[in-house]
XYZ file of C-alpha atoms in Angstrom:
532
model
C 24.790 51.271 163.420
C 21.830 49.704 165.194
C 22.126 46.567 167.338
C 19.985 44.516 164.925
C 22.103 45.681 161.994
C 25.324 44.636 163.757
C 23.890 41.232 164.652
C 22.846 40.768 161.011
C 19.303 39.920 162.068
C 17.833 40.675 158.634
C 20.371 38.360 156.995
C 19.640 35.628 159.576
C 15.934 35.900 158.724
C 16.830 35.511 155.043
C 18.788 32.380 155.863
C 15.868 30.910 157.813
C 13.634 31.646 154.801
C 16.229 30.146 152.420
C 16.365 33.554 150.707
C 12.811 32.975 149.456
C 10.317 35.838 149.391
C 7.106 36.124 147.413
C 7.875 33.022 145.365
C 11.353 34.279 144.348
C 14.805 33.190 145.508
C 17.776 35.526 145.771
C 20.631 33.501 144.272
C 23.112 36.350 143.933
C 23.806 39.471 145.961
C 26.751 41.630 145.165
C 27.721 42.360 148.768
C 29.480 45.481 150.026
C 32.835 46.588 151.409
C 32.827 43.848 154.038
C 30.230 41.333 152.913
C 30.668 38.895 150.059
C 26.913 38.625 149.593
C 25.218 35.554 148.090
C 26.100 32.998 145.429
C 24.844 29.561 144.374
C 25.519 26.255 142.630
C 24.065 22.785 142.070
C 25.209 19.641 143.834
C 24.543 15.957 143.255
C 22.167 14.695 145.914
C 24.320 11.748 146.955
C 27.090 14.193 147.838
C 24.937 16.623 149.818
C 25.334 15.123 153.300
C 29.119 15.150 153.078
C 29.059 18.654 151.628
C 27.030 19.960 154.596
C 29.580 18.654 157.115
C 31.421 21.975 156.775
C 30.452 25.570 156.101
C 32.999 25.889 153.299
C 31.799 26.864 149.854
C 32.569 24.743 146.798
C 32.128 27.643 144.361
C 32.270 31.382 144.859
C 32.024 34.390 142.575
C 34.656 34.341 139.875
C 35.661 30.707 140.536
C 32.693 28.860 139.099
C 34.564 25.698 138.203
C 36.153 26.035 134.800
C 36.398 22.997 132.484
C 39.472 20.871 133.119
C 41.643 18.590 131.039
C 43.373 15.781 132.958
C 45.882 13.149 131.896
C 45.833 9.734 133.568
C 48.398 6.925 133.379
C 46.752 3.581 132.829
C 48.381 0.124 132.395
C 48.032 0.399 128.627
C 49.243 4.014 128.430
C 48.187 7.572 129.126
C 44.673 8.894 128.480
C 43.451 12.496 128.454
C 39.940 13.362 129.569
C 37.910 16.551 129.391
C 35.610 17.455 132.282
C 33.001 20.171 132.076
C 33.625 21.143 135.705
C 36.465 20.859 138.179
C 34.392 18.875 140.657
C 32.175 16.154 139.245
C 29.736 16.617 142.120
C 29.339 20.384 141.714
C 27.820 22.344 138.848
C 27.751 26.151 138.492
C 24.424 27.896 138.017
C 25.697 31.455 137.616
C 28.840 32.754 135.951
C 30.376 36.109 136.859
C 31.975 37.421 133.671
C 34.732 40.031 134.073
C 36.119 41.778 131.002
C 37.987 45.057 130.564
C 34.923 46.538 128.836
C 32.202 45.327 131.196
C 31.121 42.923 133.916
C 27.916 40.927 133.981
C 26.331 37.697 135.184
C 25.295 34.787 132.989
C 22.840 32.021 133.868
C 23.352 28.325 133.185
C 22.415 27.738 129.541
C 21.079 24.317 130.500
C 18.455 25.965 132.734
C 17.621 28.516 130.039
C 17.317 25.851 127.342
C 15.251 23.504 129.501
C 12.456 26.061 129.866
C 13.148 27.679 126.463
C 13.451 31.023 128.189
C 13.273 34.257 126.248
C 15.916 36.831 127.181
C 15.272 40.562 127.033
C 16.842 43.615 128.640
C 18.486 46.973 128.230
C 22.015 45.600 128.673
C 23.968 42.573 129.852
C 23.854 44.051 133.361
C 20.070 44.614 133.365
C 18.007 41.865 131.793
C 15.260 39.346 132.374
C 14.381 35.847 131.232
C 10.771 34.940 130.453
C 8.868 31.684 130.110
C 6.254 31.651 127.328
C 3.297 29.357 127.933
C 1.206 27.763 125.184
C -0.701 31.044 124.782
C 2.617 32.882 124.456
C 1.881 34.808 127.635
C 5.141 35.791 129.307
C 6.084 34.983 132.892
C 9.230 36.345 134.508
C 11.601 33.588 135.608
C 14.952 35.311 136.192
C 15.733 38.942 136.954
C 19.352 40.079 136.662
C 20.779 43.354 137.937
C 24.357 44.197 138.949
C 23.325 43.924 142.597
C 20.858 41.024 142.724
C 19.852 37.963 140.716
C 16.501 36.352 141.477
C 14.873 33.197 140.131
C 11.247 32.142 140.498
C 11.115 29.274 142.954
C 8.631 27.033 141.101
C 10.876 26.942 138.023
C 13.975 26.248 140.104
C 12.178 23.438 141.977
C 11.134 21.738 138.745
C 14.605 22.060 137.267
C 16.442 20.523 140.240
C 13.779 17.802 140.435
C 14.246 16.641 136.842
C 18.035 16.956 137.266
C 17.827 15.061 140.587
C 20.219 17.574 142.075
C 19.993 19.947 145.031
C 20.573 23.681 145.029
C 23.122 25.354 147.287
C 22.862 29.004 148.302
C 26.074 30.170 149.951
C 26.470 33.455 151.783
C 28.952 35.732 153.443
C 27.751 38.694 155.528
C 29.704 41.050 157.755
C 29.036 44.161 159.828
C 31.947 46.018 161.441
C 32.356 49.094 163.597
C 32.998 50.550 167.060
C 30.005 49.017 168.792
C 29.166 49.134 172.549
C 29.186 45.424 173.288
C 28.409 45.856 176.984
C 25.555 48.297 176.451
C 24.072 46.039 173.806
C 24.587 42.932 175.979
C 26.600 41.212 173.248
C 29.421 38.792 173.920
C 32.260 37.717 171.661
C 31.568 34.299 170.168
C 32.278 31.837 167.370
C 29.356 29.452 167.002
C 28.527 26.851 164.364
C 24.954 26.152 163.284
C 24.207 23.047 161.269
C 21.428 20.639 160.463
C 20.292 18.647 157.421
C 19.770 21.741 155.255
C 22.328 24.328 156.374
C 25.783 24.799 157.877
C 27.036 28.252 158.827
C 28.947 29.985 161.595
C 28.435 33.323 163.299
C 31.538 35.015 164.700
C 31.652 38.160 166.818
C 35.205 39.203 167.554
C 37.755 41.986 167.331
C 38.671 42.764 163.767
C 42.248 41.748 162.953
C 44.638 44.702 163.244
C 41.887 46.999 164.530
C 39.874 47.879 167.613
C 36.609 47.599 165.699
C 34.252 44.696 166.350
C 33.055 42.512 163.509
C 29.955 40.350 163.234
C 30.423 37.733 160.523
C 28.112 35.036 159.185
C 29.382 32.655 156.525
C 28.142 29.317 155.252
C 25.596 27.690 152.983
C 22.131 26.184 152.846
C 20.342 23.864 150.479
C 17.055 23.881 148.611
C 16.453 20.166 148.187
C 14.756 18.653 145.173
C 11.454 16.820 145.524
C 11.752 13.310 143.997
C 7.990 13.276 143.410
C 8.398 16.119 140.896
C 11.094 14.396 138.872
C 8.647 12.727 136.471
C 6.493 15.804 135.829
C 7.821 18.359 133.370
C 6.308 21.521 131.967
C 6.301 20.238 128.370
C 4.666 16.822 128.726
C 1.722 17.490 131.023
C -1.581 15.864 130.067
C -3.650 18.181 127.863
C -7.062 19.107 129.195
C -10.275 19.859 127.341
C -12.948 22.047 128.878
C -16.690 21.442 128.707
C -19.023 23.929 127.019
C -22.789 24.427 126.834
C -24.273 23.021 123.630
C -27.963 23.173 124.548
C -30.606 22.139 127.092
C -31.963 18.769 128.093
C -35.603 18.567 126.953
C -36.746 16.727 130.075
C -34.839 18.375 132.922
C -34.196 21.726 131.297
C -30.603 21.565 132.519
C -27.786 22.807 130.361
C -25.904 20.150 128.419
C -22.128 20.371 128.880
C -19.829 18.513 126.479
C -16.025 18.452 126.299
C -14.686 20.131 123.183
C -12.788 16.968 122.171
C -15.975 14.902 122.170
C -16.078 12.210 119.493
C -19.888 12.098 119.684
C -20.298 15.795 118.850
C -17.577 16.362 116.322
C -19.514 17.783 113.385
C -20.800 21.382 113.320
C -22.058 21.679 116.908
C -22.294 25.454 117.530
C -21.248 26.927 120.865
C -22.285 30.502 121.696
C -20.403 33.183 123.602
C -21.035 36.725 124.755
C -19.423 39.285 122.473
C -17.263 40.438 125.387
C -15.103 37.333 124.978
C -13.226 39.205 122.255
C -12.348 42.257 124.386
C -9.133 40.645 125.586
C -7.987 40.172 122.007
C -9.185 43.519 120.670
C -7.287 45.223 123.488
C -3.983 43.686 122.367
C -4.030 44.121 118.563
C -0.265 43.783 118.244
C -0.527 40.213 119.538
C -3.944 39.062 118.303
C -5.729 39.323 114.975
C -9.528 39.301 115.073
C -11.615 39.051 111.909
C -15.115 37.971 110.984
C -13.963 34.389 110.553
C -11.070 33.826 112.908
C -8.916 34.698 115.902
C -5.178 34.112 115.692
C -1.802 34.901 117.221
C 1.641 33.326 117.106
C 0.557 30.693 119.632
C -2.797 29.530 118.260
C -5.619 30.157 115.813
C -9.290 29.264 115.956
C -12.153 29.641 113.502
C -14.910 31.876 114.866
C -18.116 33.363 113.519
C -17.748 37.002 114.488
C -20.405 38.223 112.072
C -23.189 38.840 114.588
C -23.422 42.007 116.675
C -24.643 40.237 119.823
C -22.664 37.005 120.116
C -19.772 34.915 118.810
C -20.140 31.335 117.594
C -17.493 28.607 117.509
C -18.005 24.977 116.548
C -17.397 22.745 119.564
C -14.457 20.772 118.179
C -12.742 23.930 116.944
C -12.365 24.988 120.579
C -9.759 22.221 120.919
C -7.264 24.447 119.131
C -7.313 26.890 122.035
C -4.766 26.329 124.821
C -6.458 25.131 127.999
C -5.985 28.488 129.712
C -7.825 30.130 126.801
C -10.573 27.501 126.963
C -11.172 28.451 130.597
C -11.326 32.105 129.603
C -13.858 31.408 126.854
C -15.985 29.257 129.149
C -16.566 32.313 131.351
C -18.446 33.895 128.415
C -20.247 30.729 127.295
C -24.031 31.113 126.923
C -26.820 28.782 125.935
C -28.393 29.085 122.521
C -31.645 31.018 122.470
C -34.324 31.049 119.744
C -33.193 33.093 116.772
C -29.493 32.567 117.424
C -27.393 30.749 114.844
C -24.504 30.728 112.440
C -24.347 33.809 110.210
C -24.973 33.382 106.481
C -21.572 34.903 105.670
C -19.788 32.350 107.892
C -21.866 29.469 106.557
C -21.312 30.371 102.908
C -17.621 31.104 103.330
C -16.335 28.613 105.897
C -18.703 25.687 105.283
C -19.845 26.007 101.676
C -16.437 27.289 100.549
C -17.863 30.143 98.503
C -16.320 33.588 98.149
C -16.627 35.600 101.329
C -19.950 37.318 101.910
C -20.047 40.702 103.567
C -20.053 40.415 107.335
C -23.268 40.823 109.267
C -21.415 42.443 112.153
C -21.490 46.200 111.657
C -17.970 46.865 112.960
C -16.369 44.141 110.831
C -18.417 45.273 107.834
C -17.376 48.918 108.326
C -13.654 48.084 108.447
C -13.953 45.859 105.384
C -15.716 48.546 103.336
C -13.462 51.330 104.645
C -10.300 49.603 103.448
C -11.917 48.529 100.180
C -13.165 52.070 99.509
C -9.820 53.729 100.215
C -8.009 51.242 97.966
C -10.458 51.744 95.101
C -10.291 55.526 95.490
C -6.506 55.434 95.163
C -6.714 53.173 92.125
C -9.103 55.583 90.410
C -7.745 58.990 91.453
C -4.125 58.339 92.458
C -4.533 59.613 96.039
C -6.150 58.305 99.198
C -9.447 59.768 100.376
C -8.541 58.819 103.946
C -4.894 59.157 104.935
C -3.585 55.600 105.490
C -2.964 54.611 109.101
C 0.629 54.439 110.260
C 2.505 53.716 113.468
C 0.287 52.954 116.457
C -2.819 53.916 114.460
C -2.544 50.603 112.597
C -3.098 48.745 115.876
C -5.933 51.077 116.858
C -7.700 50.349 113.553
C -7.317 46.606 114.068
C -8.852 46.975 117.525
C -11.795 49.111 116.348
C -15.027 47.322 117.246
C -18.585 47.795 118.399
C -18.509 48.048 122.230
C -19.458 44.702 123.710
C -21.200 46.249 126.723
C -22.855 49.481 127.802
C -19.722 50.913 129.415
C -19.090 54.621 128.796
C -15.339 53.893 128.762
C -15.735 51.379 125.921
C -18.050 53.764 124.102
C -15.641 56.707 124.336
C -12.607 54.663 123.303
C -14.262 53.222 120.205
C -15.924 56.469 119.136
C -12.607 58.322 119.421
C -11.151 55.650 117.156
C -13.899 55.851 114.529
C -13.550 59.664 114.396
C -9.783 59.256 114.017
C -10.204 57.126 110.890
C -13.014 59.115 109.310
C -13.102 62.838 110.096
C -9.497 63.181 111.343
C -8.129 61.146 108.439
C -9.764 63.154 105.646
C -7.068 63.999 103.125
C -7.855 67.693 103.498
C -4.917 69.097 101.563
C -5.745 67.142 98.431
C -9.507 67.678 98.757
C -9.121 71.461 98.341
C -5.920 71.488 96.326
C -7.656 72.923 93.233
C -10.170 75.072 95.160
C -9.889 78.685 96.342
C -8.248 79.022 99.756
C -10.513 79.726 102.750
C -8.874 80.897 105.981
C -9.371 78.769 109.127
C -11.371 76.177 107.216
C -11.778 72.851 109.011
C -11.774 69.337 107.611
C -15.531 68.778 107.284
C -15.968 72.192 105.619
C -13.233 71.325 103.126
C -14.934 68.006 102.417
C -18.283 69.762 101.917
C -16.744 72.234 99.445
C -15.104 69.342 97.611
C -18.349 67.445 97.016
C -20.236 70.638 96.106
C -17.524 71.378 93.546
C -18.365 67.978 92.079
C -22.021 69.000 91.814
C -23.227 66.962 94.791
C -25.378 67.894 97.761
C -25.389 65.360 100.601
C -26.736 67.333 103.594
C -27.510 64.250 105.711
C -23.889 63.105 105.476
C -22.498 66.522 106.402
C -24.965 66.800 109.297
C -23.910 63.396 110.606
C -20.209 64.240 110.407
C -20.667 67.611 112.131
C -22.673 66.101 114.972
C -20.123 63.295 115.342
C -17.340 65.889 115.517
C -19.271 67.844 118.162
C -19.865 64.667 120.152
C -16.166 63.859 120.081
C -15.081 67.411 120.963
C -17.552 68.173 123.736
C -18.515 64.805 125.176
C -15.611 62.434 124.667
C -12.290 64.147 123.995
C -12.614 67.195 126.248
C -14.193 68.096 129.572
C -17.947 67.639 129.323
C -20.114 70.732 129.579
C -23.905 70.529 130.021
C -24.167 74.130 128.813
C -22.572 73.426 125.440
C -25.234 73.815 122.761
C -23.266 71.782 120.214
C -22.968 68.873 122.653
C -26.676 69.022 123.442
C -27.480 68.995 119.724
C -25.136 66.048 119.164
C -26.634 64.072 122.049
C -30.122 64.703 120.694
C -29.065 63.817 117.138
C -27.737 60.429 118.298
C -30.581 59.796 120.754
C -28.297 59.495 123.737
C -31.027 60.377 126.228
C -33.146 57.391 125.215
C -30.640 54.867 123.842
C -27.827 52.923 125.478
C -24.191 53.705 124.707
C -23.949 50.486 122.730
C -27.029 51.361 120.660
C -25.594 54.816 119.945
C -22.260 53.285 118.962
C -24.043 50.877 116.622
C -25.899 53.791 115.029
C -22.608 55.661 114.496
C -21.068 52.594 112.857
C -24.124 52.243 110.618
C -24.040 55.902 109.577
C -20.274 55.716 109.019
C -20.793 52.677 106.794
C -23.542 54.548 104.944
C -21.074 57.417 104.374
C -18.609 54.981 102.789
C -21.308 53.380 100.652
C -22.647 56.754 99.504
C -19.192 58.004 98.493
C -18.597 54.712 96.699
C -21.823 55.122 94.738
C -21.241 58.764 93.803
C -17.506 58.633 93.026
C -16.414 55.064 92.319
C -19.415 53.610 90.552
C -20.053 56.704 88.406
C -17.913 57.613 85.389
C -15.606 60.512 86.269
C -16.910 62.683 83.465
C -20.406 62.640 84.995
C -19.415 64.761 87.998
C-alpha cells in the first residue's frame, strides 16, 4: 500500500470536486471489503443547514426510507396517515433492490418521468437512461453498473432546481493495513471538516481488535440547487426560428436573411441548400426517410424538393417544422439562389398543383422509383422477381442510395458499391437460366446475357455497361486497386474517369442504370409475351 492510498488522497480529491468529473457525478459506488463507497439522497433546502451540523447520513444503501403508516390520537379520535418516506425532509434518489434471484439499483421514477428518460440495457445490473431531444437524438443521462452509478450534472442541477431541493452525496472510505506511520510521517488523528457544503471526519487509528492501522473518511456533501434555474425547464423553453437567405438586395448586393416564421414571407418563398445537407439523413436510413418530396423521422417531417441533382429547395415557412437544432444544421448548407435555379416541375405539379406525382428530375430518386416499379411489374407479369428483393440491412442501404453530393472518393465508392449490389449482384440468376442448358462457372452477367439472347434480343451496349461496372467494382472499389489491371483500365476509360469528376462518373452510372431498367421495361413489360 502506498502512502497516498492509505491517506485516501484520491477519495479526498473526489470530495473536493463533489464527485464531479467531465460533467458527470458519481452518486453510487459499491465500495469494497472496508469501504462503504458512495450513496445519495435529496433534502429539503430549509433543512440543509441543520443536516450539515453532523457527518451522519440520513439514508444509506438498503435503508432508503420506506413508506410509513402512522396513527395519531387527536381530540376527536385517532387518524391514520400514509407517508411516502420515513423523514419528511429526506427523499431517496436511488433504491438498492435485493432479491434472492438478483440485485440491482433503481433510480427515482420522479426523476425519470420528469425528463421522460428512455431506459435501455443488457440487464437490470447494466443499463442506461437517455434523454431524447426534439430531434429524437439521444443523450446519456444515467449510467448504471453494479459498481458505479453516474448522472449527468446538468440534468441533476435542473431537477433539484425545479424541485427546490438540494442533493446530498454521502461517502464512507477506508484503507487498512500494517503501515509504517513513523516512516510516512503520519500521526494518529480524528479530525472533523465542515463548512456550508460538507461535513466529514478523517480518522487514523489502530483498528479495533487488531494491530493494523486504519484510515477512515466518512461524511457527506451537498450539491445545492440554483434558485435562478427553478423557473426554466427543458420542456417550456422559448422556441427559436433561424434566419435563411432568400435572395439579394438589389441596391447593396447583400444577402437578404429572413426568419423562417416570417409573416411577411409566408407564401412560397424558396430557400436553396447544397445537396450535402441530406448526407446526415442518408447516412442514417433506419431513422430518417428521404424522398423526392420530403424528409421525415419520428420527431419531425418537412416538405423538400429533392428533385434536382445539384441542390435542395424548401419553402421558407416549411423550415419552421424543423427543430431548432436542425434549422442550425440546414443553415450551414444554405446558399443564395442563382440564375437558372428553381423549383422542379415534379415538385410544383405534385405538391403545389396537387396533380399525380411526376417522375423525379433527380437521377438517384428517379432510378430508385423506376427500379422498384420495374421489379414489381416484372413479378406481376412473370411470377418471379428480376432483381432479388432486398432484405435485412440491404433495405436500409437501398433507402440510403443516392448520387454523391460531393467529389469525395469515399462517397463515390460507397454509392457505387450499393448500386452494383442492387443491380448486378441482385440478378435472380437461378431463375434466369432455369430453363437453359447448364454452363459451368458461369457468372451473373453471362447468365443474364444468355437469358435475353434466348428471348431473341441483342443488347450489346447494356451488357458492355454491366461488365465494365462489374470490373470497376472488382478492381477499383471493392478490392485492392491495381494500375496494371487491364480490366480496371478499360473500366476507367469506359466511364471517363481520367477526365470527369467522381460525381460526374457516378451520375453517368446512375443514368446508364436507369437506361437499363427502361430498356428492360420496354422489351419485356411493354411487349406482349408471345412476341419474344
